[in-house]
PDB file of C-alpha atoms and ligand atoms in Angstrom:
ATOM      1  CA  UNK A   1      74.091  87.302  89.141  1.00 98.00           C
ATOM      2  CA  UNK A   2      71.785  85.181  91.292  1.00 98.00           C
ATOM      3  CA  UNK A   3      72.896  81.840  92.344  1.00 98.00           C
ATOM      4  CA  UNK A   4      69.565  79.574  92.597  1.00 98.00           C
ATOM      5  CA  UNK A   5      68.444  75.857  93.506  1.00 98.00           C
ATOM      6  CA  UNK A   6      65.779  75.010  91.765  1.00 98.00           C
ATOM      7  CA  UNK A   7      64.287  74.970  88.232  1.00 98.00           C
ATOM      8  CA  UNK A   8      60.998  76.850  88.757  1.00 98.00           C
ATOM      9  CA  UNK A   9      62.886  79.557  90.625  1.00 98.00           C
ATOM     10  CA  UNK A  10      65.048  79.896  87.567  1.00 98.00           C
ATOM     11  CA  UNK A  11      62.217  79.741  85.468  1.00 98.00           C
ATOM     12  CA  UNK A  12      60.775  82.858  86.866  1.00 98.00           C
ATOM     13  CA  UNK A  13      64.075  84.843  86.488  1.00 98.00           C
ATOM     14  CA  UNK A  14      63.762  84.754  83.197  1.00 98.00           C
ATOM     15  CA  UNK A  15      63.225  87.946  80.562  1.00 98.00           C
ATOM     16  CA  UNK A  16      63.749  87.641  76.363  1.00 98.00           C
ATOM     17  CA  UNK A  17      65.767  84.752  75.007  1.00 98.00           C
ATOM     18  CA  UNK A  18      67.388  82.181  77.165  1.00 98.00           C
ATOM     19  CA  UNK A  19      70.557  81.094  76.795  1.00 98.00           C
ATOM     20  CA  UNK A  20      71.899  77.705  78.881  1.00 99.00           C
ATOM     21  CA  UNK A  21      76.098  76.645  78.998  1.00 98.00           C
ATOM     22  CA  UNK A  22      75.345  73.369  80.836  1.00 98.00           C
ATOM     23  CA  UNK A  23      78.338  72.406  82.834  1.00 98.00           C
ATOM     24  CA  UNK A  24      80.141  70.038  85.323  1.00 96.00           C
ATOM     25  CA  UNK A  25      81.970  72.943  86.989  1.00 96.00           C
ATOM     26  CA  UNK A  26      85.403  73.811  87.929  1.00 94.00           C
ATOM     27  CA  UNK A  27      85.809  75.935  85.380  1.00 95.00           C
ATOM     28  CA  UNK A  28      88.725  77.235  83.051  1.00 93.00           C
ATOM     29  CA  UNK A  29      89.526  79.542  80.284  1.00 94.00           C
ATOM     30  CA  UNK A  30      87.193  77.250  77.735  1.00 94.00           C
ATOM     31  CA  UNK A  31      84.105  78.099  79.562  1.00 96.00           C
ATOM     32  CA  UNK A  32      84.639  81.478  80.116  1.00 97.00           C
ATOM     33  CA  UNK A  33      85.146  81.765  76.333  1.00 96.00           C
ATOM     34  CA  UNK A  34      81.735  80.020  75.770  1.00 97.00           C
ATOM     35  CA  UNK A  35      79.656  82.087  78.570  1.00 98.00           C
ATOM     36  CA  UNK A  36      81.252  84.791  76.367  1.00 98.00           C
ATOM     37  CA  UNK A  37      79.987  83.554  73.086  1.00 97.00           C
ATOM     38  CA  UNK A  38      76.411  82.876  74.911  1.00 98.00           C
ATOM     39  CA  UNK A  39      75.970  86.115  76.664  1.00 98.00           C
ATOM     40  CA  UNK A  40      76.466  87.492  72.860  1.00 98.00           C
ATOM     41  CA  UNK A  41      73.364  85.906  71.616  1.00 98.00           C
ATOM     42  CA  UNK A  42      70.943  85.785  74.493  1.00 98.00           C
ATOM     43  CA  UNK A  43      69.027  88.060  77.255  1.00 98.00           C
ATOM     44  CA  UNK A  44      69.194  85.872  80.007  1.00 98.00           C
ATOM     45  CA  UNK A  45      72.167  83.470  80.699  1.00 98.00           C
ATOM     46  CA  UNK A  46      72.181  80.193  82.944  1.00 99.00           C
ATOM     47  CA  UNK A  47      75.141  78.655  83.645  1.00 98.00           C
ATOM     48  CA  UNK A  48      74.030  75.101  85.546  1.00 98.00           C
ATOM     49  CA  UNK A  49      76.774  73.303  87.313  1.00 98.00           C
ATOM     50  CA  UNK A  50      76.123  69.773  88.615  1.00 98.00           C
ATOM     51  CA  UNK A  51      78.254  66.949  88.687  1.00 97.00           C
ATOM     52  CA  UNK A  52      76.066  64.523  87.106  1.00 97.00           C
ATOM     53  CA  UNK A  53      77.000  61.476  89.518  1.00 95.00           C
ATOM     54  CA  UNK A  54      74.679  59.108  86.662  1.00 96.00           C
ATOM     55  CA  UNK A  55      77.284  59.548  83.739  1.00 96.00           C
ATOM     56  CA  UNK A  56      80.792  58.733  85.505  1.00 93.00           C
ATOM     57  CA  UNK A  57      81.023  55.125  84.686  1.00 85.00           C
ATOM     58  CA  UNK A  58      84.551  55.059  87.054  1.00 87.00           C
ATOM     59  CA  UNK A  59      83.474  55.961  90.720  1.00 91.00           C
ATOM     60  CA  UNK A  60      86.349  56.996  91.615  1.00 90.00           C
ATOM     61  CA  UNK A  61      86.309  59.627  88.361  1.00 87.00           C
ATOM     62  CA  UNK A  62      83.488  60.560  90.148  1.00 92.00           C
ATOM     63  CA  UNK A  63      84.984  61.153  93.555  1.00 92.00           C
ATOM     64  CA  UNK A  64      88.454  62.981  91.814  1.00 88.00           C
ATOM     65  CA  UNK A  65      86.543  65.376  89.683  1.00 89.00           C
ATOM     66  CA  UNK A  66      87.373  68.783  90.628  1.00 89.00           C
ATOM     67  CA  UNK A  67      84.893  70.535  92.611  1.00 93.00           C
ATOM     68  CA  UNK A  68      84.548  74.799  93.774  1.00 95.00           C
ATOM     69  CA  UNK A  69      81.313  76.190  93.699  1.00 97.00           C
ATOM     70  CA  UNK A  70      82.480  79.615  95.140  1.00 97.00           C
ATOM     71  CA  UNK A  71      85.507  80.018  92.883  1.00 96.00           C
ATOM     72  CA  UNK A  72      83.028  79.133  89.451  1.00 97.00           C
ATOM     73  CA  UNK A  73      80.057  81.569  90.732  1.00 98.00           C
ATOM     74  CA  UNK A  74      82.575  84.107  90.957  1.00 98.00           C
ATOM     75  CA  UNK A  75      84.006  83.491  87.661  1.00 97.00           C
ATOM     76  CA  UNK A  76      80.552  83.251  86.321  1.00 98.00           C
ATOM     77  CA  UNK A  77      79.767  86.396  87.878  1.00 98.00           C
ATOM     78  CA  UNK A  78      82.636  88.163  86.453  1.00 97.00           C
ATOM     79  CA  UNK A  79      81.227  86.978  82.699  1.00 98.00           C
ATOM     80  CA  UNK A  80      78.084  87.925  82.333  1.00 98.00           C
ATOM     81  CA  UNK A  81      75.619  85.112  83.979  1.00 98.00           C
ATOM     82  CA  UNK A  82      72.798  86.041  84.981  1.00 98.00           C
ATOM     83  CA  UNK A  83      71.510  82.823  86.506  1.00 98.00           C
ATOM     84  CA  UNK A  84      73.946  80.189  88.083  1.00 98.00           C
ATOM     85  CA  UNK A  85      72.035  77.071  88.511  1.00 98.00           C
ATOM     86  CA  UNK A  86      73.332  74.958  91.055  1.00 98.00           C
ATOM     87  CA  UNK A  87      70.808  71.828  91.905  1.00 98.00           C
ATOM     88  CA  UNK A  88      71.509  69.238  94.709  1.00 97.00           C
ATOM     89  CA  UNK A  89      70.954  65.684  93.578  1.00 96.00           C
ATOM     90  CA  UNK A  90      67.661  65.732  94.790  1.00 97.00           C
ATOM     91  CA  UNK A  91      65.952  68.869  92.411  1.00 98.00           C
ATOM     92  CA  UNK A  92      67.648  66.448  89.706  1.00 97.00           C
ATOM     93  CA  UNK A  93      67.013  62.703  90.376  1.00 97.00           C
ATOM     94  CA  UNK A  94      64.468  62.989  93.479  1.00 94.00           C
ATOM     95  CA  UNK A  95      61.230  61.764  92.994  1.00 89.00           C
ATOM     96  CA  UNK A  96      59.901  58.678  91.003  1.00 87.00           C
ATOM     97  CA  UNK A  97      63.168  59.266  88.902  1.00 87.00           C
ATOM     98  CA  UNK A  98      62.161  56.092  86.907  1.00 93.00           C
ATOM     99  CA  UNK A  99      63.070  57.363  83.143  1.00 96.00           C
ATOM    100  CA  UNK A 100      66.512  56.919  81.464  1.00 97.00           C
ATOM    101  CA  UNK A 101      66.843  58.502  77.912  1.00 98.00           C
ATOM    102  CA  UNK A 102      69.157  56.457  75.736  1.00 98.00           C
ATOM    103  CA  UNK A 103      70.072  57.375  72.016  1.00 98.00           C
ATOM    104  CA  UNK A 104      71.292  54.450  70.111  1.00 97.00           C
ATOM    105  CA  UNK A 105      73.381  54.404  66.895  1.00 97.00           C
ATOM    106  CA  UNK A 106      75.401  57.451  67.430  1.00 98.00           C
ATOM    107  CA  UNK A 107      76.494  56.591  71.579  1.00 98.00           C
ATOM    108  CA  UNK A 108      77.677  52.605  70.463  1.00 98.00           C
ATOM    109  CA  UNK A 109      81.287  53.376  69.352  1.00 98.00           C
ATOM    110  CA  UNK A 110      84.213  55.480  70.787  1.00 98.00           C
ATOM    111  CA  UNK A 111      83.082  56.664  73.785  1.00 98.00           C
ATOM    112  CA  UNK A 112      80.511  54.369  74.238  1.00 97.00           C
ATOM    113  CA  UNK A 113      82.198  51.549  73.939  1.00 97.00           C
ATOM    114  CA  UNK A 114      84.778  52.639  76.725  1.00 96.00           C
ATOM    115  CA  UNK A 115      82.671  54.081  79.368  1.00 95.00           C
ATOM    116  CA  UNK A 116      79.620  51.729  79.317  1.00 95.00           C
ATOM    117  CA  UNK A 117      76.586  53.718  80.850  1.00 95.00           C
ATOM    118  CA  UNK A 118      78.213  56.932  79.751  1.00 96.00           C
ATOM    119  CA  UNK A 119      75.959  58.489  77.151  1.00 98.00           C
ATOM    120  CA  UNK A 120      72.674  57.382  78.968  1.00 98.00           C
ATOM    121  CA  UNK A 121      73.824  59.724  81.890  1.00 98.00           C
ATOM    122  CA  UNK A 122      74.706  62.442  79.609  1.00 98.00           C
ATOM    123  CA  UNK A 123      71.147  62.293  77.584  1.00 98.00           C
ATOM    124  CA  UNK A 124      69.216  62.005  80.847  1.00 98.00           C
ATOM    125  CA  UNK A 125      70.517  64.787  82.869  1.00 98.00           C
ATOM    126  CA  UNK A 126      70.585  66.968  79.670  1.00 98.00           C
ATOM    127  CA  UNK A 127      67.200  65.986  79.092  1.00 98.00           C
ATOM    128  CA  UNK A 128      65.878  66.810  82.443  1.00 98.00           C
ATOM    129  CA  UNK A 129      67.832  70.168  82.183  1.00 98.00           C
ATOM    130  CA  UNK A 130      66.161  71.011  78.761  1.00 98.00           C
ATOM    131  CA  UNK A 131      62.681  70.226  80.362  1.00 98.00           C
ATOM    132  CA  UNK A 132      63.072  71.782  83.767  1.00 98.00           C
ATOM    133  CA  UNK A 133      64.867  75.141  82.631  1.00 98.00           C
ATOM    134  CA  UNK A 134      63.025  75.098  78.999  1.00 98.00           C
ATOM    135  CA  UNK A 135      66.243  77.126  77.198  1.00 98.00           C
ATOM    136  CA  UNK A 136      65.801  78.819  73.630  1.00 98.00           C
ATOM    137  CA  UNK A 137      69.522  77.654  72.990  1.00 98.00           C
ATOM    138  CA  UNK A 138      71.943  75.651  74.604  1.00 98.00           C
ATOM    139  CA  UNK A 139      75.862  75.432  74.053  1.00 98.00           C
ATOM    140  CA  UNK A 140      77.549  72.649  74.357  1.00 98.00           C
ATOM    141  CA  UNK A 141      81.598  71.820  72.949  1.00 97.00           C
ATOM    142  CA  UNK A 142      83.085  70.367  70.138  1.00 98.00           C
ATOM    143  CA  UNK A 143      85.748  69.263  72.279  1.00 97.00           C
ATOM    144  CA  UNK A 144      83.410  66.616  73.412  1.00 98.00           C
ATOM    145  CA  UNK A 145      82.251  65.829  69.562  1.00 98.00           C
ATOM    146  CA  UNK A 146      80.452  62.480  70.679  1.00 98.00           C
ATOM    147  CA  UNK A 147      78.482  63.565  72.966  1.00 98.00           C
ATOM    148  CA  UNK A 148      77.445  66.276  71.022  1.00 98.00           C
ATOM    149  CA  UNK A 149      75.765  64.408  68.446  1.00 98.00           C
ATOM    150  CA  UNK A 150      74.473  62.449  71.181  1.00 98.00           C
ATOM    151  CA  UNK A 151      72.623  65.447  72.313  1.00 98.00           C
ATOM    152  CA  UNK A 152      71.617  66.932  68.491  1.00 98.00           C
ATOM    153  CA  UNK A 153      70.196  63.752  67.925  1.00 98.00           C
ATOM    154  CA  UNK A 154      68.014  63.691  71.367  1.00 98.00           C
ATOM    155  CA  UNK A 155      67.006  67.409  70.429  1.00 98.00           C
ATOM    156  CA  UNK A 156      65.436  66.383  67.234  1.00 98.00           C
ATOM    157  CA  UNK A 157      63.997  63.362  68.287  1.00 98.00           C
ATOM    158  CA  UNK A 158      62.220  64.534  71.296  1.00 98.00           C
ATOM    159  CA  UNK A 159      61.434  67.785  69.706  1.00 98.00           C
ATOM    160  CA  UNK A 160      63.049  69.904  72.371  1.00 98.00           C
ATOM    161  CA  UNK A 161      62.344  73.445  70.906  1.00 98.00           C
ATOM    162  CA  UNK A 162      65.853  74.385  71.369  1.00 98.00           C
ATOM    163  CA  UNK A 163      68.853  75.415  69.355  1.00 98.00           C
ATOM    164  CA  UNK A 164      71.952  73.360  69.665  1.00 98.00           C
ATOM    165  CA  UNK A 165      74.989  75.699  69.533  1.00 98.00           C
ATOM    166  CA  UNK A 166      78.561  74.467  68.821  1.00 98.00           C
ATOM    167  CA  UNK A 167      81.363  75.775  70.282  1.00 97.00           C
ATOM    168  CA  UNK A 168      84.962  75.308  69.326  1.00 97.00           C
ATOM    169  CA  UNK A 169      87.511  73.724  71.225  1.00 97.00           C
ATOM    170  CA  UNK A 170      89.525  75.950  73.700  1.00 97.00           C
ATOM    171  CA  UNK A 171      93.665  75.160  73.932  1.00 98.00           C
ATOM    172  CA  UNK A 172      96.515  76.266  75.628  1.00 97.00           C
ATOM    173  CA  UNK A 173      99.074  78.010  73.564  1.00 97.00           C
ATOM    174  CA  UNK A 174     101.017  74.647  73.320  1.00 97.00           C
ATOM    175  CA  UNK A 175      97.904  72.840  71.752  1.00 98.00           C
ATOM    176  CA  UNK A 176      96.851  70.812  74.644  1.00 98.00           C
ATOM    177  CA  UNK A 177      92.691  71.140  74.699  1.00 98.00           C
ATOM    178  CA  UNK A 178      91.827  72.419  77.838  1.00 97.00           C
ATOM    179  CA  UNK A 179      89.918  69.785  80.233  1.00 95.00           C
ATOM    180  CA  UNK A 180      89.037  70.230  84.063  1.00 89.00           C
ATOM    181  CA  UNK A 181      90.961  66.943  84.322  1.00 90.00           C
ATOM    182  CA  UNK A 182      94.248  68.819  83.614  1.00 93.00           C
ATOM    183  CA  UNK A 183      94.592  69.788  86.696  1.00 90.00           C
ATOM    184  CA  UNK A 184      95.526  66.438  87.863  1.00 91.00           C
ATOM    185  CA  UNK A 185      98.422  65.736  85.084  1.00 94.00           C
ATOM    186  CA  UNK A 186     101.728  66.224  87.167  1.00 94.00           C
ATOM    187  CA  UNK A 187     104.012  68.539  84.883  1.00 93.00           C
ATOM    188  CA  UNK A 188     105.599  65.626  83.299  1.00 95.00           C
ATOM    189  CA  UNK A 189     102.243  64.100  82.593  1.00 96.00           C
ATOM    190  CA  UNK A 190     101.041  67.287  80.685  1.00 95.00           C
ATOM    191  CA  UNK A 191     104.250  66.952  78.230  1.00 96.00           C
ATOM    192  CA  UNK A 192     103.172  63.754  77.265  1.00 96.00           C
ATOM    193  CA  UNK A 193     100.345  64.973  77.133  1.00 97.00           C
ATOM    194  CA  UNK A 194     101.119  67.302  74.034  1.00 98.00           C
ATOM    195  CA  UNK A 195     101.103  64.086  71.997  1.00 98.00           C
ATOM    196  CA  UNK A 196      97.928  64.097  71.558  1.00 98.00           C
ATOM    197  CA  UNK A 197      96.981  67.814  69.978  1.00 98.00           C
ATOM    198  CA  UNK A 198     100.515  66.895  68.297  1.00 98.00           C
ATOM    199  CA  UNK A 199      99.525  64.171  66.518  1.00 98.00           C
ATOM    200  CA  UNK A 200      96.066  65.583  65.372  1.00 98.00           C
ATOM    201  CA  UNK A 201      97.272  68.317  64.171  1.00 98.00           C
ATOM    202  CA  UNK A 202      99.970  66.319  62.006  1.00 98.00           C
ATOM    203  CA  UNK A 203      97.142  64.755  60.525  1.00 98.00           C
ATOM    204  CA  UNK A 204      95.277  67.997  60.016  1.00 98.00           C
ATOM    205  CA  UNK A 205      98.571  69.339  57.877  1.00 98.00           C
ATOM    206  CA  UNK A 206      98.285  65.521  55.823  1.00 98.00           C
ATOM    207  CA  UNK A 207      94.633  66.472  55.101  1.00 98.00           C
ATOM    208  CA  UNK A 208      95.337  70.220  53.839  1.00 98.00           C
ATOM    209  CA  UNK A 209      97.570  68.594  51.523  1.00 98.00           C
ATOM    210  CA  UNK A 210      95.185  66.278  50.210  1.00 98.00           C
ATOM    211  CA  UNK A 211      95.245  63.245  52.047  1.00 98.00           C
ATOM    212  CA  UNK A 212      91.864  61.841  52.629  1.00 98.00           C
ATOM    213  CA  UNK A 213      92.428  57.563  53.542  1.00 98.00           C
ATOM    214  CA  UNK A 214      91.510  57.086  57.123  1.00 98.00           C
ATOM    215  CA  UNK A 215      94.034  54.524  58.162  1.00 98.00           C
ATOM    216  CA  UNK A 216      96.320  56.739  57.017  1.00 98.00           C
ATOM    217  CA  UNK A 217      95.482  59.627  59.484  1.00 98.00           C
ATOM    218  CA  UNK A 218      94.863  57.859  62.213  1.00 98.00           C
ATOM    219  CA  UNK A 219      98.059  55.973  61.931  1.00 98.00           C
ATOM    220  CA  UNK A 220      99.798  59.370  61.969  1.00 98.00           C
ATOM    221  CA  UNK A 221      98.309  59.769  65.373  1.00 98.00           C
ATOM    222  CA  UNK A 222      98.473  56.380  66.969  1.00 98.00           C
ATOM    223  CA  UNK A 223     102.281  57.257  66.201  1.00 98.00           C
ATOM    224  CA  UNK A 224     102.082  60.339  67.741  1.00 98.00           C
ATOM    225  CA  UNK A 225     100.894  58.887  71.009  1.00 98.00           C
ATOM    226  CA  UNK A 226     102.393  55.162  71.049  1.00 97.00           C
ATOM    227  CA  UNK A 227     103.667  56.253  74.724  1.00 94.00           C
ATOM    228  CA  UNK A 228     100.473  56.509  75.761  1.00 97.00           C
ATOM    229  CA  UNK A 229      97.529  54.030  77.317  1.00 97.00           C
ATOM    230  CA  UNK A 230      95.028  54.815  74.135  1.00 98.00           C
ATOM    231  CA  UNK A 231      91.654  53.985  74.331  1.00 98.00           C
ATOM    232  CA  UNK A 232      91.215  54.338  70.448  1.00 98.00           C
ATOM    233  CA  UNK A 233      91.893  56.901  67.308  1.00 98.00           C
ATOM    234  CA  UNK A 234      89.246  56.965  64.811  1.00 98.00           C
ATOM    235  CA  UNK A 235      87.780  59.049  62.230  1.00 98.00           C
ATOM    236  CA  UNK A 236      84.151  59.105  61.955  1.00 98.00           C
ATOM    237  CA  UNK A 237      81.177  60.506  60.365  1.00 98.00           C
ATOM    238  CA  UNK A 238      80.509  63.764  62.441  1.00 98.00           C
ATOM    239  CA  UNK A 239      76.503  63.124  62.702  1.00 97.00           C
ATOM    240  CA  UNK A 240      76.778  59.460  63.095  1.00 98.00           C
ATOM    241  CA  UNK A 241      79.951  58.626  65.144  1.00 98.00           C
ATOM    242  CA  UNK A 242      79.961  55.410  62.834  1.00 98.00           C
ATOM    243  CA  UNK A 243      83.464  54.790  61.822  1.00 98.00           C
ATOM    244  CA  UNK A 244      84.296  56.180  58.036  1.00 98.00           C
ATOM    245  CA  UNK A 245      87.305  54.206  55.340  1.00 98.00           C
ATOM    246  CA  UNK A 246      87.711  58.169  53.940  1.00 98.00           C
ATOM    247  CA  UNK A 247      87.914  61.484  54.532  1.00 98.00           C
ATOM    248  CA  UNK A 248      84.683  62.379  52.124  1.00 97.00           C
ATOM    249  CA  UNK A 249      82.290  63.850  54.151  1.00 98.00           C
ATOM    250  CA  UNK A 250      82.227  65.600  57.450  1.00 98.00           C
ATOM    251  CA  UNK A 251      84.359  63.682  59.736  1.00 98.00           C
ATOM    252  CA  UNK A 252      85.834  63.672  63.270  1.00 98.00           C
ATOM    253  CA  UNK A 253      89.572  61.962  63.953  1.00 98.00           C
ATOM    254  CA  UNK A 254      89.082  61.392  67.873  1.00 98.00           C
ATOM    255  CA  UNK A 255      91.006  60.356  70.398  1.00 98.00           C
ATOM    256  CA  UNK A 256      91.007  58.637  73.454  1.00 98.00           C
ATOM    257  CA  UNK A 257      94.325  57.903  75.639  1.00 98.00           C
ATOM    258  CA  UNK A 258      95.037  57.908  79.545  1.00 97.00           C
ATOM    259  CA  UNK A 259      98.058  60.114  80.637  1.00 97.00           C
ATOM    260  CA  UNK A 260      98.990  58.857  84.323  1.00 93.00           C
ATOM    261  CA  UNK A 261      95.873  59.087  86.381  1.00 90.00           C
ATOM    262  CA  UNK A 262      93.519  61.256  83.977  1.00 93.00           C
ATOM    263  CA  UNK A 263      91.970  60.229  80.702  1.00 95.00           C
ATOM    264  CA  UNK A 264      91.878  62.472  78.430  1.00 97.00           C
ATOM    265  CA  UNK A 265      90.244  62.909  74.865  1.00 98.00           C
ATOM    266  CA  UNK A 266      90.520  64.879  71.365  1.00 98.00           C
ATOM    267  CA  UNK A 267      89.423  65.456  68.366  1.00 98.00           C
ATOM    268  CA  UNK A 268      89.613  67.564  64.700  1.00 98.00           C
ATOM    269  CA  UNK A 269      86.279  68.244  62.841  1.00 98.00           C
ATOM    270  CA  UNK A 270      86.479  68.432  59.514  1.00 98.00           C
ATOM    271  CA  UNK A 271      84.084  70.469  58.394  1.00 98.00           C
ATOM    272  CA  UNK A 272      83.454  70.865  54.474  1.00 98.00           C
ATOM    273  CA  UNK A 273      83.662  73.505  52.690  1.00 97.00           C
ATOM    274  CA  UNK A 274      83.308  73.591  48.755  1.00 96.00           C
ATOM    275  CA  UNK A 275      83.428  69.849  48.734  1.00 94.00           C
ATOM    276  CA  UNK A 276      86.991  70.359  50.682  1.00 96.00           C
ATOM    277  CA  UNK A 277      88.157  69.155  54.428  1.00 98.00           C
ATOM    278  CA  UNK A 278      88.803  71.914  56.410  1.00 98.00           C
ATOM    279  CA  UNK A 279      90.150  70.963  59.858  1.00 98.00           C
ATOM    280  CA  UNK A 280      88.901  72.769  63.154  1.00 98.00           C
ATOM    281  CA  UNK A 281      91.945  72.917  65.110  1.00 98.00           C
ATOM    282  CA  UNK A 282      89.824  75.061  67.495  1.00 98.00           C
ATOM    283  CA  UNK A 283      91.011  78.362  69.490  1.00 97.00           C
ATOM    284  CA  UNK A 284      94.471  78.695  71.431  1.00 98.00           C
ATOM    285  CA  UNK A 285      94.584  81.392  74.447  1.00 97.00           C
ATOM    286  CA  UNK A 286      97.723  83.530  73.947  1.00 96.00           C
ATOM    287  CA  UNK A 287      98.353  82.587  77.662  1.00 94.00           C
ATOM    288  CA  UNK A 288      98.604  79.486  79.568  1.00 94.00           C
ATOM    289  CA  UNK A 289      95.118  79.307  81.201  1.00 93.00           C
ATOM    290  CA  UNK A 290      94.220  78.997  84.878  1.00 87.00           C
ATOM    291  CA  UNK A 291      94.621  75.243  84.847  1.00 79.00           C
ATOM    292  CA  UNK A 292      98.717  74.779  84.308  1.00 75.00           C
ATOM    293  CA  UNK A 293      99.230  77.211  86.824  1.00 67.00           C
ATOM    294  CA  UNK A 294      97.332  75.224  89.120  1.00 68.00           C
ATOM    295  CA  UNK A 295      99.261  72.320  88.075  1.00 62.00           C
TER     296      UNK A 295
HETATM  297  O1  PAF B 301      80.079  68.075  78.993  1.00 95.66           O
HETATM  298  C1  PAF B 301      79.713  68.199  80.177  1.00 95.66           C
HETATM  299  O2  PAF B 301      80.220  69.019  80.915  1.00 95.66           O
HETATM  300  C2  PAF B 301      78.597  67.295  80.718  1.00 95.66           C
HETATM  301  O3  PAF B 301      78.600  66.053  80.087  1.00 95.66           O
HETATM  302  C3  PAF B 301      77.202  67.938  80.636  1.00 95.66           C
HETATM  303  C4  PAF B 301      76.802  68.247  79.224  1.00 95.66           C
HETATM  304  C5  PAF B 301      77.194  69.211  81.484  1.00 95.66           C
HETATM  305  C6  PAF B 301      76.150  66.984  81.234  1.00 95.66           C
HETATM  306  O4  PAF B 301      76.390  66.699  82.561  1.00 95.66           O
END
């Protein structure tokens, strides 16, 4: 693996198809999953960490977010990456830096109505990765549903030639999706914590046995996680992020909720299958990953 600086220098790495996991670092068990699912369908792998200072809305979200450059090139190493991009600020934003990309519609709800600023951040550093590292495929997670129709819709629209690829969410044997923000739950945080997968997943069983009105399943989780500080619980349509009455087409029920000092989100995708829901509860690692015992 060669760790590099700069997008032409990764450029000229580069043999067959490229593969690119953008990421914000620190990583856990659900990255190492997806480098695994990349390495599967590409020749050469980048892995770009960068801690996109433009899409933290909260400062000091910005200044708490986990950082260890050594400890994710070695894991990267020990997966399969061939490339570990790791720009300063400058490769990214120096220059003119005049251009924002913002996708409207899909970023005005959920997400975007909590963390103002968010989704512009997100589609511009994307962007600028797409066009300085020129990928055949990227992967990005369900886990973070909005902002990955945020980033379908950019691809289309600016005709990136690149393949969006999905990836499911990772979890810890108890349910709880894993986020680099876990590591700052204390251990009484993280059991409140379970609410959260708890309550989705209740909802999930209500839809397998035929429940399809949305205040209905997102009342089962605003139950669920009453104790908490929640942002919102919503189902919506899985391309548009618009809110939806009923379960009758493709739909996400996501939520948003602070636990202590982290905030923390969630979702199932319900994907259809012979005009039926099916939920995507996602993948759980037979072991507690890396993050709890850090905790
Ligand atoms: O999901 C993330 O980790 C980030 O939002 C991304 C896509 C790497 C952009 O900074």
């Amino acid at each position: 693996m060669e760790v590099t600086r700069t997008f032409a220098e990764t450029r000229e790495k580069y043999r067959g198809r490229v593969g690119l996991l953008p990421t914000l670092g620190f990583f856990h068990e659900g990255h190492l999953r997806l480098m695994d699912m990349l390495r599967e369908r590409c020749d050469t792998l980048v892995v770009s960490l960068f801690v996109n200072p433009t899409q933290f809305n909260d400062p000091a979200d910005f200044d708490a977010y986990p950082r260890d450059e050594e400890r994710d090139a070695g894991l990267a190493a020990e997966h399969g990456v061939d490339l570990f991009f790791a720009p300063d600020v400058d490769e990214v934003y120096g220059g003119v830096s005049v251009t924002t990309v913002e996708v409207s519609g899909v970023t005005v709800e959920m997400e975007g109505k909590h963390r103002p600023g968010h989704f512009v951040g997100v589609a511009t550093v994307v962007a600028k990765l797409f066009a300085g590292l020129r990928p055949d495929m990227a992967m990005f997670g369900r886990k973070d549903a909005q902002q990955l129709a945020v980033l379908k819709a950019m691809t289309s629209d600016l005709r990136f030639p690149i393949e969006i690829v999905e990836a499911p969410v990772v979890r810890e044997p108890d349910g709880l999706a894993l986020s680099s923000r876990n590591v700052r739950l204390s251990r009484e945080d993280r059991e409140v914590a379970l609410a959260i997968s708890r309550g989705l997943f209740q909802a999930a069983e209500q839809v397998d046995a035929g429940e399809r009105r949305g205040d209905r399943l997102e009342s089962t989780v605003s139950r669920a996680i009453r104790h908490l500080d929640v942002d919102y619980v919503q189902l919506a349509a899985v391309d548009t992020m618009q809110p939806v009455p009923d379960l009758s087409a493709p739909a996400v029920l996501a939520v948003a909720a602070r636990v202590g000092p982290v905030r923390l989100i969630d979702n199932v995708i319900f994907d259809f299958v012979d005009d039926k829901p099916v939920p995507d509860r996602g993948i759980f690692l037979d072991e507690p990953s890396s993050l709890t015992r850090l905790q």
